[in-house]
Amino acid sequence: MADVPLASLSLTHVHYNPNDPLSFLSAWLALVPQGLCVVYVTLIWASREAEVILMFAGQMGCEALNFVLKRIIKEERPKQMLGKGYGMPSSHAQFMAYFAIYAGLFLVFRHSPVLAHSGAAFHLLARVLLALILSLGAGAVAVSRIYLNYHTPKQVLAGCGAGAVSAFAWFFITRLLRVHGWIDWTLDLDIVRWFRVRDLLVSEDLVEAGWQQWEAKRKLKQQGSSDSQLKKAK
């Protein structure tokens, strides 16, 4: 074993200049896609929401497209970077572009929770603002790949373009699946019902719905405590 050369797991291995704060920040930004994959899996397990599963399926399809494109184009990374693999298009830029655009489309056009009329406008504004923040975050990750010399500007722009096309295409496909009843049909399958998959995220604000359930439970508990104290007093 002592003569066997050791390998490096490059999943989270990022080269950066330790004397440059922007390079250090860019190294952390490079880990955002891996972090988002953890978020995806956590949300799917915790919420069992069909829309989250659909978005993740599109994300994995976008990654598969990047894998294929890199091996068709076969363009090397910048000469300053000794990283392995092809660089066209940037997988980080493509991943983040898909994530930001699909999430933004969902927040603005598909997510329509039932709210009081007075709060509907504010809720829409908040969703638009969140979509803009996601886009800025995706842009920061894309720029970090150029700053760290992992990709050329052309490779990053190509990645953003491929991610954007993937997001719009998958959002349109999932809309057709909804319109033609394929989502409802899938949710009625025994295996899907066994996993408790549901489709509430489109029409409900899950945070607000959960809060209302909690408030109702607290009121019942407080009411029960008050009734118990009255009985003791009697």
JSON list of C-alpha atoms in Angstrom, two decimals:
[
{"chain": "A", "resi": 1, "resn": "MET", "atom": "CA", "xyz": [0.00, 0.00, 0.00]},
{"chain": "A", "resi": 2, "resn": "ALA", "atom": "CA", "xyz": [2.92, 2.36, 0.66]},
{"chain": "A", "resi": 3, "resn": "ASP", "atom": "CA", "xyz": [3.88, 2.24, -3.05]},
{"chain": "A", "resi": 4, "resn": "VAL", "atom": "CA", "xyz": [0.37, 3.02, -4.32]},
{"chain": "A", "resi": 5, "resn": "PRO", "atom": "CA", "xyz": [0.04, 6.69, -5.45]},
{"chain": "A", "resi": 6, "resn": "LEU", "atom": "CA", "xyz": [-2.77, 8.52, -3.67]},
{"chain": "A", "resi": 7, "resn": "ALA", "atom": "CA", "xyz": [-5.60, 10.16, -5.60]},
{"chain": "A", "resi": 8, "resn": "SER", "atom": "CA", "xyz": [-7.53, 13.32, -4.80]},
{"chain": "A", "resi": 9, "resn": "LEU", "atom": "CA", "xyz": [-11.34, 13.40, -4.61]},
{"chain": "A", "resi": 10, "resn": "SER", "atom": "CA", "xyz": [-11.95, 16.48, -6.77]},
{"chain": "A", "resi": 11, "resn": "LEU", "atom": "CA", "xyz": [-15.63, 16.87, -5.87]},
{"chain": "A", "resi": 12, "resn": "THR", "atom": "CA", "xyz": [-14.85, 19.69, -3.44]},
{"chain": "A", "resi": 13, "resn": "HIS", "atom": "CA", "xyz": [-11.21, 20.29, -4.37]},
{"chain": "A", "resi": 14, "resn": "VAL", "atom": "CA", "xyz": [-10.84, 23.92, -5.51]},
{"chain": "A", "resi": 15, "resn": "HIS", "atom": "CA", "xyz": [-7.63, 25.79, -6.37]},
{"chain": "A", "resi": 16, "resn": "TYR", "atom": "CA", "xyz": [-7.49, 29.41, -5.16]},
{"chain": "A", "resi": 17, "resn": "ASN", "atom": "CA", "xyz": [-5.02, 32.08, -4.11]},
{"chain": "A", "resi": 18, "resn": "PRO", "atom": "CA", "xyz": [-4.95, 32.18, -0.27]},
{"chain": "A", "resi": 19, "resn": "ASN", "atom": "CA", "xyz": [-3.62, 35.75, -0.36]},
{"chain": "A", "resi": 20, "resn": "ASP", "atom": "CA", "xyz": [-6.57, 37.02, -2.39]},
{"chain": "A", "resi": 21, "resn": "PRO", "atom": "CA", "xyz": [-9.90, 37.50, -0.51]},
{"chain": "A", "resi": 22, "resn": "LEU", "atom": "CA", "xyz": [-11.86, 37.42, -3.79]},
{"chain": "A", "resi": 23, "resn": "SER", "atom": "CA", "xyz": [-10.18, 34.18, -4.75]},
{"chain": "A", "resi": 24, "resn": "PHE", "atom": "CA", "xyz": [-11.10, 32.73, -1.34]},
{"chain": "A", "resi": 25, "resn": "LEU", "atom": "CA", "xyz": [-14.73, 33.86, -1.80]},
{"chain": "A", "resi": 26, "resn": "SER", "atom": "CA", "xyz": [-14.77, 32.38, -5.31]},
{"chain": "A", "resi": 27, "resn": "ALA", "atom": "CA", "xyz": [-13.60, 29.05, -3.91]},
{"chain": "A", "resi": 28, "resn": "TRP", "atom": "CA", "xyz": [-16.59, 28.98, -1.56]},
{"chain": "A", "resi": 29, "resn": "LEU", "atom": "CA", "xyz": [-18.93, 29.98, -4.41]},
{"chain": "A", "resi": 30, "resn": "ALA", "atom": "CA", "xyz": [-17.63, 26.97, -6.34]},
{"chain": "A", "resi": 31, "resn": "LEU", "atom": "CA", "xyz": [-19.20, 24.74, -3.68]},
{"chain": "A", "resi": 32, "resn": "VAL", "atom": "CA", "xyz": [-22.71, 26.18, -4.13]},
{"chain": "A", "resi": 33, "resn": "PRO", "atom": "CA", "xyz": [-23.88, 23.54, -6.66]},
{"chain": "A", "resi": 34, "resn": "GLN", "atom": "CA", "xyz": [-22.88, 20.72, -4.31]},
{"chain": "A", "resi": 35, "resn": "GLY", "atom": "CA", "xyz": [-24.68, 22.47, -1.48]},
{"chain": "A", "resi": 36, "resn": "LEU", "atom": "CA", "xyz": [-27.80, 22.86, -3.62]},
{"chain": "A", "resi": 37, "resn": "CYS", "atom": "CA", "xyz": [-27.80, 19.13, -4.36]},
{"chain": "A", "resi": 38, "resn": "VAL", "atom": "CA", "xyz": [-27.91, 18.51, -0.61]},
{"chain": "A", "resi": 39, "resn": "VAL", "atom": "CA", "xyz": [-30.78, 21.02, -0.37]},
{"chain": "A", "resi": 40, "resn": "TYR", "atom": "CA", "xyz": [-32.65, 19.25, -3.18]},
{"chain": "A", "resi": 41, "resn": "VAL", "atom": "CA", "xyz": [-32.39, 15.84, -1.53]},
{"chain": "A", "resi": 42, "resn": "THR", "atom": "CA", "xyz": [-33.32, 17.24, 1.88]},
{"chain": "A", "resi": 43, "resn": "LEU", "atom": "CA", "xyz": [-36.39, 19.03, 0.53]},
{"chain": "A", "resi": 44, "resn": "ILE", "atom": "CA", "xyz": [-37.52, 15.99, -1.44]},
{"chain": "A", "resi": 45, "resn": "TRP", "atom": "CA", "xyz": [-37.22, 13.75, 1.62]},
{"chain": "A", "resi": 46, "resn": "ALA", "atom": "CA", "xyz": [-38.81, 16.26, 4.01]},
{"chain": "A", "resi": 47, "resn": "SER", "atom": "CA", "xyz": [-41.62, 17.66, 1.86]},
{"chain": "A", "resi": 48, "resn": "ARG", "atom": "CA", "xyz": [-42.30, 14.90, -0.74]},
{"chain": "A", "resi": 49, "resn": "GLU", "atom": "CA", "xyz": [-43.38, 17.72, -3.08]},
{"chain": "A", "resi": 50, "resn": "ALA", "atom": "CA", "xyz": [-43.86, 16.83, -6.76]},
{"chain": "A", "resi": 51, "resn": "GLU", "atom": "CA", "xyz": [-42.63, 20.24, -7.94]},
{"chain": "A", "resi": 52, "resn": "VAL", "atom": "CA", "xyz": [-39.32, 19.86, -6.10]},
{"chain": "A", "resi": 53, "resn": "ILE", "atom": "CA", "xyz": [-38.87, 16.39, -7.60]},
{"chain": "A", "resi": 54, "resn": "LEU", "atom": "CA", "xyz": [-39.62, 17.74, -11.08]},
{"chain": "A", "resi": 55, "resn": "MET", "atom": "CA", "xyz": [-37.14, 20.59, -10.66]},
{"chain": "A", "resi": 56, "resn": "PHE", "atom": "CA", "xyz": [-34.44, 18.20, -9.46]},
{"chain": "A", "resi": 57, "resn": "ALA", "atom": "CA", "xyz": [-35.13, 15.84, -12.36]},
{"chain": "A", "resi": 58, "resn": "GLY", "atom": "CA", "xyz": [-34.62, 18.75, -14.75]},
{"chain": "A", "resi": 59, "resn": "GLN", "atom": "CA", "xyz": [-31.45, 19.72, -12.91]},
{"chain": "A", "resi": 60, "resn": "MET", "atom": "CA", "xyz": [-30.03, 16.23, -13.37]},
{"chain": "A", "resi": 61, "resn": "GLY", "atom": "CA", "xyz": [-31.04, 16.30, -17.02]},
{"chain": "A", "resi": 62, "resn": "CYS", "atom": "CA", "xyz": [-29.19, 19.61, -17.37]},
{"chain": "A", "resi": 63, "resn": "GLU", "atom": "CA", "xyz": [-26.09, 18.00, -15.83]},
{"chain": "A", "resi": 64, "resn": "ALA", "atom": "CA", "xyz": [-26.36, 15.08, -18.26]},
{"chain": "A", "resi": 65, "resn": "LEU", "atom": "CA", "xyz": [-26.55, 17.56, -21.16]},
{"chain": "A", "resi": 66, "resn": "ASN", "atom": "CA", "xyz": [-23.40, 19.27, -19.89]},
{"chain": "A", "resi": 67, "resn": "PHE", "atom": "CA", "xyz": [-21.63, 15.90, -19.72]},
{"chain": "A", "resi": 68, "resn": "VAL", "atom": "CA", "xyz": [-22.53, 15.19, -23.34]},
{"chain": "A", "resi": 69, "resn": "LEU", "atom": "CA", "xyz": [-21.69, 18.68, -24.65]},
{"chain": "A", "resi": 70, "resn": "LYS", "atom": "CA", "xyz": [-18.25, 18.66, -23.06]},
{"chain": "A", "resi": 71, "resn": "ARG", "atom": "CA", "xyz": [-17.38, 15.39, -24.76]},
{"chain": "A", "resi": 72, "resn": "ILE", "atom": "CA", "xyz": [-18.70, 16.56, -28.11]},
{"chain": "A", "resi": 73, "resn": "ILE", "atom": "CA", "xyz": [-16.98, 19.97, -28.10]},
{"chain": "A", "resi": 74, "resn": "LYS", "atom": "CA", "xyz": [-13.79, 18.81, -26.31]},
{"chain": "A", "resi": 75, "resn": "GLU", "atom": "CA", "xyz": [-12.50, 22.31, -25.57]},
{"chain": "A", "resi": 76, "resn": "GLU", "atom": "CA", "xyz": [-9.72, 22.49, -23.00]},
{"chain": "A", "resi": 77, "resn": "ARG", "atom": "CA", "xyz": [-9.75, 24.63, -19.89]},
{"chain": "A", "resi": 78, "resn": "PRO", "atom": "CA", "xyz": [-7.63, 27.83, -19.71]},
{"chain": "A", "resi": 79, "resn": "LYS", "atom": "CA", "xyz": [-3.89, 27.16, -19.85]},
{"chain": "A", "resi": 80, "resn": "GLN", "atom": "CA", "xyz": [-3.41, 28.79, -16.42]},
{"chain": "A", "resi": 81, "resn": "MET", "atom": "CA", "xyz": [-5.50, 26.04, -14.81]},
{"chain": "A", "resi": 82, "resn": "LEU", "atom": "CA", "xyz": [-4.18, 22.49, -14.50]},
{"chain": "A", "resi": 83, "resn": "GLY", "atom": "CA", "xyz": [-7.62, 21.04, -13.75]},
{"chain": "A", "resi": 84, "resn": "LYS", "atom": "CA", "xyz": [-8.81, 17.84, -15.36]},
{"chain": "A", "resi": 85, "resn": "GLY", "atom": "CA", "xyz": [-11.59, 17.50, -17.89]},
{"chain": "A", "resi": 86, "resn": "TYR", "atom": "CA", "xyz": [-12.98, 19.68, -20.64]},
{"chain": "A", "resi": 87, "resn": "GLY", "atom": "CA", "xyz": [-14.13, 23.23, -20.04]},
{"chain": "A", "resi": 88, "resn": "MET", "atom": "CA", "xyz": [-16.84, 23.91, -22.64]},
{"chain": "A", "resi": 89, "resn": "PRO", "atom": "CA", "xyz": [-19.47, 24.60, -21.41]},
{"chain": "A", "resi": 90, "resn": "SER", "atom": "CA", "xyz": [-18.93, 25.43, -17.72]},
{"chain": "A", "resi": 91, "resn": "SER", "atom": "CA", "xyz": [-20.89, 22.95, -15.62]},
{"chain": "A", "resi": 92, "resn": "HIS", "atom": "CA", "xyz": [-21.08, 25.35, -12.65]},
{"chain": "A", "resi": 93, "resn": "ALA", "atom": "CA", "xyz": [-22.51, 28.14, -14.79]},
{"chain": "A", "resi": 94, "resn": "GLN", "atom": "CA", "xyz": [-24.96, 25.76, -16.45]},
{"chain": "A", "resi": 95, "resn": "PHE", "atom": "CA", "xyz": [-26.09, 24.30, -13.12]},
{"chain": "A", "resi": 96, "resn": "MET", "atom": "CA", "xyz": [-26.68, 27.70, -11.54]},
{"chain": "A", "resi": 97, "resn": "ALA", "atom": "CA", "xyz": [-28.37, 29.19, -14.61]},
{"chain": "A", "resi": 98, "resn": "TYR", "atom": "CA", "xyz": [-30.87, 26.33, -14.68]},
{"chain": "A", "resi": 99, "resn": "PHE", "atom": "CA", "xyz": [-31.50, 26.57, -10.95]},
{"chain": "A", "resi": 100, "resn": "ALA", "atom": "CA", "xyz": [-32.01, 30.34, -10.87]},
{"chain": "A", "resi": 101, "resn": "ILE", "atom": "CA", "xyz": [-34.18, 30.54, -13.99]},
{"chain": "A", "resi": 102, "resn": "TYR", "atom": "CA", "xyz": [-36.39, 27.55, -13.25]},
{"chain": "A", "resi": 103, "resn": "ALA", "atom": "CA", "xyz": [-36.88, 28.65, -9.64]},
{"chain": "A", "resi": 104, "resn": "GLY", "atom": "CA", "xyz": [-37.64, 32.19, -10.83]},
{"chain": "A", "resi": 105, "resn": "LEU", "atom": "CA", "xyz": [-40.18, 30.97, -13.38]},
{"chain": "A", "resi": 106, "resn": "PHE", "atom": "CA", "xyz": [-41.84, 28.86, -10.72]},
{"chain": "A", "resi": 107, "resn": "LEU", "atom": "CA", "xyz": [-42.00, 31.68, -8.18]},
{"chain": "A", "resi": 108, "resn": "VAL", "atom": "CA", "xyz": [-43.40, 34.25, -10.62]},
{"chain": "A", "resi": 109, "resn": "PHE", "atom": "CA", "xyz": [-45.61, 32.20, -12.94]},
{"chain": "A", "resi": 110, "resn": "ARG", "atom": "CA", "xyz": [-46.55, 28.89, -11.29]},
{"chain": "A", "resi": 111, "resn": "HIS", "atom": "CA", "xyz": [-46.60, 29.46, -7.54]},
{"chain": "A", "resi": 112, "resn": "SER", "atom": "CA", "xyz": [-50.03, 30.93, -6.74]},
{"chain": "A", "resi": 113, "resn": "PRO", "atom": "CA", "xyz": [-50.89, 30.40, -3.07]},
{"chain": "A", "resi": 114, "resn": "VAL", "atom": "CA", "xyz": [-54.32, 31.35, -1.81]},
{"chain": "A", "resi": 115, "resn": "LEU", "atom": "CA", "xyz": [-53.80, 34.55, 0.18]},
{"chain": "A", "resi": 116, "resn": "ALA", "atom": "CA", "xyz": [-55.82, 37.43, 1.47]},
{"chain": "A", "resi": 117, "resn": "HIS", "atom": "CA", "xyz": [-56.22, 40.07, -1.24]},
{"chain": "A", "resi": 118, "resn": "SER", "atom": "CA", "xyz": [-54.32, 42.64, 0.82]},
{"chain": "A", "resi": 119, "resn": "GLY", "atom": "CA", "xyz": [-51.26, 40.38, 1.05]},
{"chain": "A", "resi": 120, "resn": "ALA", "atom": "CA", "xyz": [-51.24, 39.02, -2.52]},
{"chain": "A", "resi": 121, "resn": "ALA", "atom": "CA", "xyz": [-49.39, 41.98, -4.05]},
{"chain": "A", "resi": 122, "resn": "PHE", "atom": "CA", "xyz": [-46.71, 41.95, -1.34]},
{"chain": "A", "resi": 123, "resn": "HIS", "atom": "CA", "xyz": [-46.27, 38.19, -1.72]},
{"chain": "A", "resi": 124, "resn": "LEU", "atom": "CA", "xyz": [-45.80, 38.54, -5.49]},
{"chain": "A", "resi": 125, "resn": "LEU", "atom": "CA", "xyz": [-43.27, 41.33, -4.99]},
{"chain": "A", "resi": 126, "resn": "ALA", "atom": "CA", "xyz": [-41.37, 39.16, -2.52]},
{"chain": "A", "resi": 127, "resn": "ARG", "atom": "CA", "xyz": [-41.29, 36.28, -5.02]},
{"chain": "A", "resi": 128, "resn": "VAL", "atom": "CA", "xyz": [-39.99, 38.56, -7.79]},
{"chain": "A", "resi": 129, "resn": "LEU", "atom": "CA", "xyz": [-37.31, 39.91, -5.45]},
{"chain": "A", "resi": 130, "resn": "LEU", "atom": "CA", "xyz": [-36.28, 36.37, -4.49]},
{"chain": "A", "resi": 131, "resn": "ALA", "atom": "CA", "xyz": [-36.04, 35.43, -8.18]},
{"chain": "A", "resi": 132, "resn": "LEU", "atom": "CA", "xyz": [-33.72, 38.41, -8.76]},
{"chain": "A", "resi": 133, "resn": "ILE", "atom": "CA", "xyz": [-31.55, 37.41, -5.79]},
{"chain": "A", "resi": 134, "resn": "LEU", "atom": "CA", "xyz": [-31.24, 33.88, -7.18]},
{"chain": "A", "resi": 135, "resn": "SER", "atom": "CA", "xyz": [-30.16, 35.30, -10.54]},
{"chain": "A", "resi": 136, "resn": "LEU", "atom": "CA", "xyz": [-27.51, 37.47, -8.89]},
{"chain": "A", "resi": 137, "resn": "GLY", "atom": "CA", "xyz": [-26.25, 34.46, -6.95]},
{"chain": "A", "resi": 138, "resn": "ALA", "atom": "CA", "xyz": [-26.02, 32.41, -10.12]},
{"chain": "A", "resi": 139, "resn": "GLY", "atom": "CA", "xyz": [-24.11, 35.24, -11.78]},
{"chain": "A", "resi": 140, "resn": "ALA", "atom": "CA", "xyz": [-21.65, 35.38, -8.87]},
{"chain": "A", "resi": 141, "resn": "VAL", "atom": "CA", "xyz": [-20.93, 31.65, -9.15]},
{"chain": "A", "resi": 142, "resn": "ALA", "atom": "CA", "xyz": [-20.43, 31.98, -12.92]},
{"chain": "A", "resi": 143, "resn": "VAL", "atom": "CA", "xyz": [-18.01, 34.90, -12.55]},
{"chain": "A", "resi": 144, "resn": "SER", "atom": "CA", "xyz": [-16.08, 33.02, -9.86]},
{"chain": "A", "resi": 145, "resn": "ARG", "atom": "CA", "xyz": [-15.23, 30.29, -12.39]},
{"chain": "A", "resi": 146, "resn": "ILE", "atom": "CA", "xyz": [-13.52, 32.88, -14.59]},
{"chain": "A", "resi": 147, "resn": "TYR", "atom": "CA", "xyz": [-11.77, 34.51, -11.63]},
{"chain": "A", "resi": 148, "resn": "LEU", "atom": "CA", "xyz": [-10.33, 31.16, -10.52]},
{"chain": "A", "resi": 149, "resn": "ASN", "atom": "CA", "xyz": [-9.20, 30.42, -14.13]},
{"chain": "A", "resi": 150, "resn": "TYR", "atom": "CA", "xyz": [-11.26, 27.25, -14.33]},
{"chain": "A", "resi": 151, "resn": "HIS", "atom": "CA", "xyz": [-13.07, 28.55, -17.43]},
{"chain": "A", "resi": 152, "resn": "THR", "atom": "CA", "xyz": [-12.82, 31.19, -20.10]},
{"chain": "A", "resi": 153, "resn": "PRO", "atom": "CA", "xyz": [-15.59, 33.83, -20.39]},
{"chain": "A", "resi": 154, "resn": "LYS", "atom": "CA", "xyz": [-16.81, 32.04, -23.54]},
{"chain": "A", "resi": 155, "resn": "GLN", "atom": "CA", "xyz": [-17.14, 28.74, -21.68]},
{"chain": "A", "resi": 156, "resn": "VAL", "atom": "CA", "xyz": [-19.06, 30.39, -18.84]},
{"chain": "A", "resi": 157, "resn": "LEU", "atom": "CA", "xyz": [-21.42, 32.20, -21.23]},
{"chain": "A", "resi": 158, "resn": "ALA", "atom": "CA", "xyz": [-22.03, 28.93, -23.08]},
{"chain": "A", "resi": 159, "resn": "GLY", "atom": "CA", "xyz": [-22.83, 27.25, -19.76]},
{"chain": "A", "resi": 160, "resn": "CYS", "atom": "CA", "xyz": [-25.27, 30.01, -18.82]},
{"chain": "A", "resi": 161, "resn": "GLY", "atom": "CA", "xyz": [-26.93, 29.71, -22.21]},
{"chain": "A", "resi": 162, "resn": "ALA", "atom": "CA", "xyz": [-27.28, 25.93, -21.99]},
{"chain": "A", "resi": 163, "resn": "GLY", "atom": "CA", "xyz": [-28.65, 26.20, -18.45]},
{"chain": "A", "resi": 164, "resn": "ALA", "atom": "CA", "xyz": [-31.16, 28.87, -19.46]},
{"chain": "A", "resi": 165, "resn": "VAL", "atom": "CA", "xyz": [-32.40, 26.85, -22.44]},
{"chain": "A", "resi": 166, "resn": "SER", "atom": "CA", "xyz": [-32.72, 23.76, -20.24]},
{"chain": "A", "resi": 167, "resn": "ALA", "atom": "CA", "xyz": [-34.70, 25.70, -17.62]},
{"chain": "A", "resi": 168, "resn": "PHE", "atom": "CA", "xyz": [-37.16, 27.22, -20.09]},
{"chain": "A", "resi": 169, "resn": "ALA", "atom": "CA", "xyz": [-37.57, 23.93, -21.97]},
{"chain": "A", "resi": 170, "resn": "TRP", "atom": "CA", "xyz": [-38.17, 21.87, -18.81]},
{"chain": "A", "resi": 171, "resn": "PHE", "atom": "CA", "xyz": [-40.54, 24.46, -17.36]},
{"chain": "A", "resi": 172, "resn": "PHE", "atom": "CA", "xyz": [-42.58, 24.30, -20.58]},
{"chain": "A", "resi": 173, "resn": "ILE", "atom": "CA", "xyz": [-42.54, 20.48, -20.55]},
{"chain": "A", "resi": 174, "resn": "THR", "atom": "CA", "xyz": [-43.69, 20.32, -16.91]},
{"chain": "A", "resi": 175, "resn": "ARG", "atom": "CA", "xyz": [-46.47, 22.77, -17.75]},
{"chain": "A", "resi": 176, "resn": "LEU", "atom": "CA", "xyz": [-47.68, 20.45, -20.50]},
{"chain": "A", "resi": 177, "resn": "LEU", "atom": "CA", "xyz": [-47.51, 17.52, -18.07]},
{"chain": "A", "resi": 178, "resn": "ARG", "atom": "CA", "xyz": [-49.75, 19.46, -15.68]},
{"chain": "A", "resi": 179, "resn": "VAL", "atom": "CA", "xyz": [-52.18, 20.69, -18.32]},
{"chain": "A", "resi": 180, "resn": "HIS", "atom": "CA", "xyz": [-52.68, 17.22, -19.79]},
{"chain": "A", "resi": 181, "resn": "GLY", "atom": "CA", "xyz": [-53.09, 15.54, -16.40]},
{"chain": "A", "resi": 182, "resn": "TRP", "atom": "CA", "xyz": [-49.92, 13.45, -16.38]},
{"chain": "A", "resi": 183, "resn": "ILE", "atom": "CA", "xyz": [-48.82, 14.82, -12.99]},
{"chain": "A", "resi": 184, "resn": "ASP", "atom": "CA", "xyz": [-52.16, 13.90, -11.40]},
{"chain": "A", "resi": 185, "resn": "TRP", "atom": "CA", "xyz": [-52.05, 10.47, -13.06]},
{"chain": "A", "resi": 186, "resn": "THR", "atom": "CA", "xyz": [-48.56, 9.83, -11.68]},
{"chain": "A", "resi": 187, "resn": "LEU", "atom": "CA", "xyz": [-49.53, 10.96, -8.18]},
{"chain": "A", "resi": 188, "resn": "ASP", "atom": "CA", "xyz": [-52.37, 8.40, -8.19]},
{"chain": "A", "resi": 189, "resn": "LEU", "atom": "CA", "xyz": [-50.01, 5.47, -8.75]},
{"chain": "A", "resi": 190, "resn": "ASP", "atom": "CA", "xyz": [-49.77, 3.14, -5.76]},
{"chain": "A", "resi": 191, "resn": "ILE", "atom": "CA", "xyz": [-45.97, 3.34, -5.54]},
{"chain": "A", "resi": 192, "resn": "VAL", "atom": "CA", "xyz": [-46.06, 7.14, -5.60]},
{"chain": "A", "resi": 193, "resn": "ARG", "atom": "CA", "xyz": [-48.78, 7.24, -2.96]},
{"chain": "A", "resi": 194, "resn": "TRP", "atom": "CA", "xyz": [-46.73, 4.84, -0.83]},
{"chain": "A", "resi": 195, "resn": "PHE", "atom": "CA", "xyz": [-43.94, 7.43, -0.80]},
{"chain": "A", "resi": 196, "resn": "ARG", "atom": "CA", "xyz": [-46.52, 10.11, 0.19]},
{"chain": "A", "resi": 197, "resn": "VAL", "atom": "CA", "xyz": [-45.67, 12.35, -2.76]},
{"chain": "A", "resi": 198, "resn": "ARG", "atom": "CA", "xyz": [-47.99, 15.35, -2.97]},
{"chain": "A", "resi": 199, "resn": "ASP", "atom": "CA", "xyz": [-48.46, 18.50, -5.04]},
{"chain": "A", "resi": 200, "resn": "LEU", "atom": "CA", "xyz": [-49.29, 21.31, -2.61]},
{"chain": "A", "resi": 201, "resn": "LEU", "atom": "CA", "xyz": [-46.42, 23.69, -3.31]},
{"chain": "A", "resi": 202, "resn": "VAL", "atom": "CA", "xyz": [-48.07, 25.19, -6.39]},
{"chain": "A", "resi": 203, "resn": "SER", "atom": "CA", "xyz": [-51.21, 26.33, -4.61]},
{"chain": "A", "resi": 204, "resn": "GLU", "atom": "CA", "xyz": [-50.10, 26.75, -1.00]},
{"chain": "A", "resi": 205, "resn": "ASP", "atom": "CA", "xyz": [-47.57, 28.76, 0.93]},
{"chain": "A", "resi": 206, "resn": "LEU", "atom": "CA", "xyz": [-46.20, 25.86, 2.96]},
{"chain": "A", "resi": 207, "resn": "VAL", "atom": "CA", "xyz": [-44.63, 28.13, 5.57]},
{"chain": "A", "resi": 208, "resn": "GLU", "atom": "CA", "xyz": [-47.92, 29.98, 6.15]},
{"chain": "A", "resi": 209, "resn": "ALA", "atom": "CA", "xyz": [-49.95, 26.76, 6.08]},
{"chain": "A", "resi": 210, "resn": "GLY", "atom": "CA", "xyz": [-47.64, 25.16, 8.62]},
{"chain": "A", "resi": 211, "resn": "TRP", "atom": "CA", "xyz": [-47.78, 28.26, 10.81]},
{"chain": "A", "resi": 212, "resn": "GLN", "atom": "CA", "xyz": [-51.58, 28.30, 10.78]},
{"chain": "A", "resi": 213, "resn": "GLN", "atom": "CA", "xyz": [-51.67, 24.63, 11.80]},
{"chain": "A", "resi": 214, "resn": "TRP", "atom": "CA", "xyz": [-49.22, 25.35, 14.61]},
{"chain": "A", "resi": 215, "resn": "GLU", "atom": "CA", "xyz": [-51.26, 28.33, 15.81]},
{"chain": "A", "resi": 216, "resn": "ALA", "atom": "CA", "xyz": [-54.46, 26.25, 15.80]},
{"chain": "A", "resi": 217, "resn": "LYS", "atom": "CA", "xyz": [-52.70, 23.50, 17.77]},
{"chain": "A", "resi": 218, "resn": "ARG", "atom": "CA", "xyz": [-51.40, 26.01, 20.31]},
{"chain": "A", "resi": 219, "resn": "LYS", "atom": "CA", "xyz": [-54.84, 27.52, 20.78]},
{"chain": "A", "resi": 220, "resn": "LEU", "atom": "CA", "xyz": [-56.36, 24.09, 21.40]},
{"chain": "A", "resi": 221, "resn": "LYS", "atom": "CA", "xyz": [-53.61, 23.33, 23.89]},
{"chain": "A", "resi": 222, "resn": "GLN", "atom": "CA", "xyz": [-54.11, 26.64, 25.67]},
{"chain": "A", "resi": 223, "resn": "GLN", "atom": "CA", "xyz": [-57.88, 26.12, 25.70]},
{"chain": "A", "resi": 224, "resn": "GLY", "atom": "CA", "xyz": [-57.42, 22.66, 27.17]},
{"chain": "A", "resi": 225, "resn": "SER", "atom": "CA", "xyz": [-55.11, 24.05, 29.85]},
{"chain": "A", "resi": 226, "resn": "SER", "atom": "CA", "xyz": [-57.64, 26.75, 30.75]},
{"chain": "A", "resi": 227, "resn": "ASP", "atom": "CA", "xyz": [-60.47, 24.22, 30.98]},
{"chain": "A", "resi": 228, "resn": "SER", "atom": "CA", "xyz": [-58.32, 22.01, 33.22]},
{"chain": "A", "resi": 229, "resn": "GLN", "atom": "CA", "xyz": [-57.58, 24.93, 35.56]},
{"chain": "A", "resi": 230, "resn": "LEU", "atom": "CA", "xyz": [-61.30, 25.83, 35.76]},
{"chain": "A", "resi": 231, "resn": "LYS", "atom": "CA", "xyz": [-62.18, 22.26, 36.73]},
{"chain": "A", "resi": 232, "resn": "LYS", "atom": "CA", "xyz": [-59.54, 22.28, 39.45]},
{"chain": "A", "resi": 233, "resn": "ALA", "atom": "CA", "xyz": [-60.86, 25.62, 40.78]},
{"chain": "A", "resi": 234, "resn": "LYS", "atom": "CA", "xyz": [-64.36, 24.18, 41.04]}
]
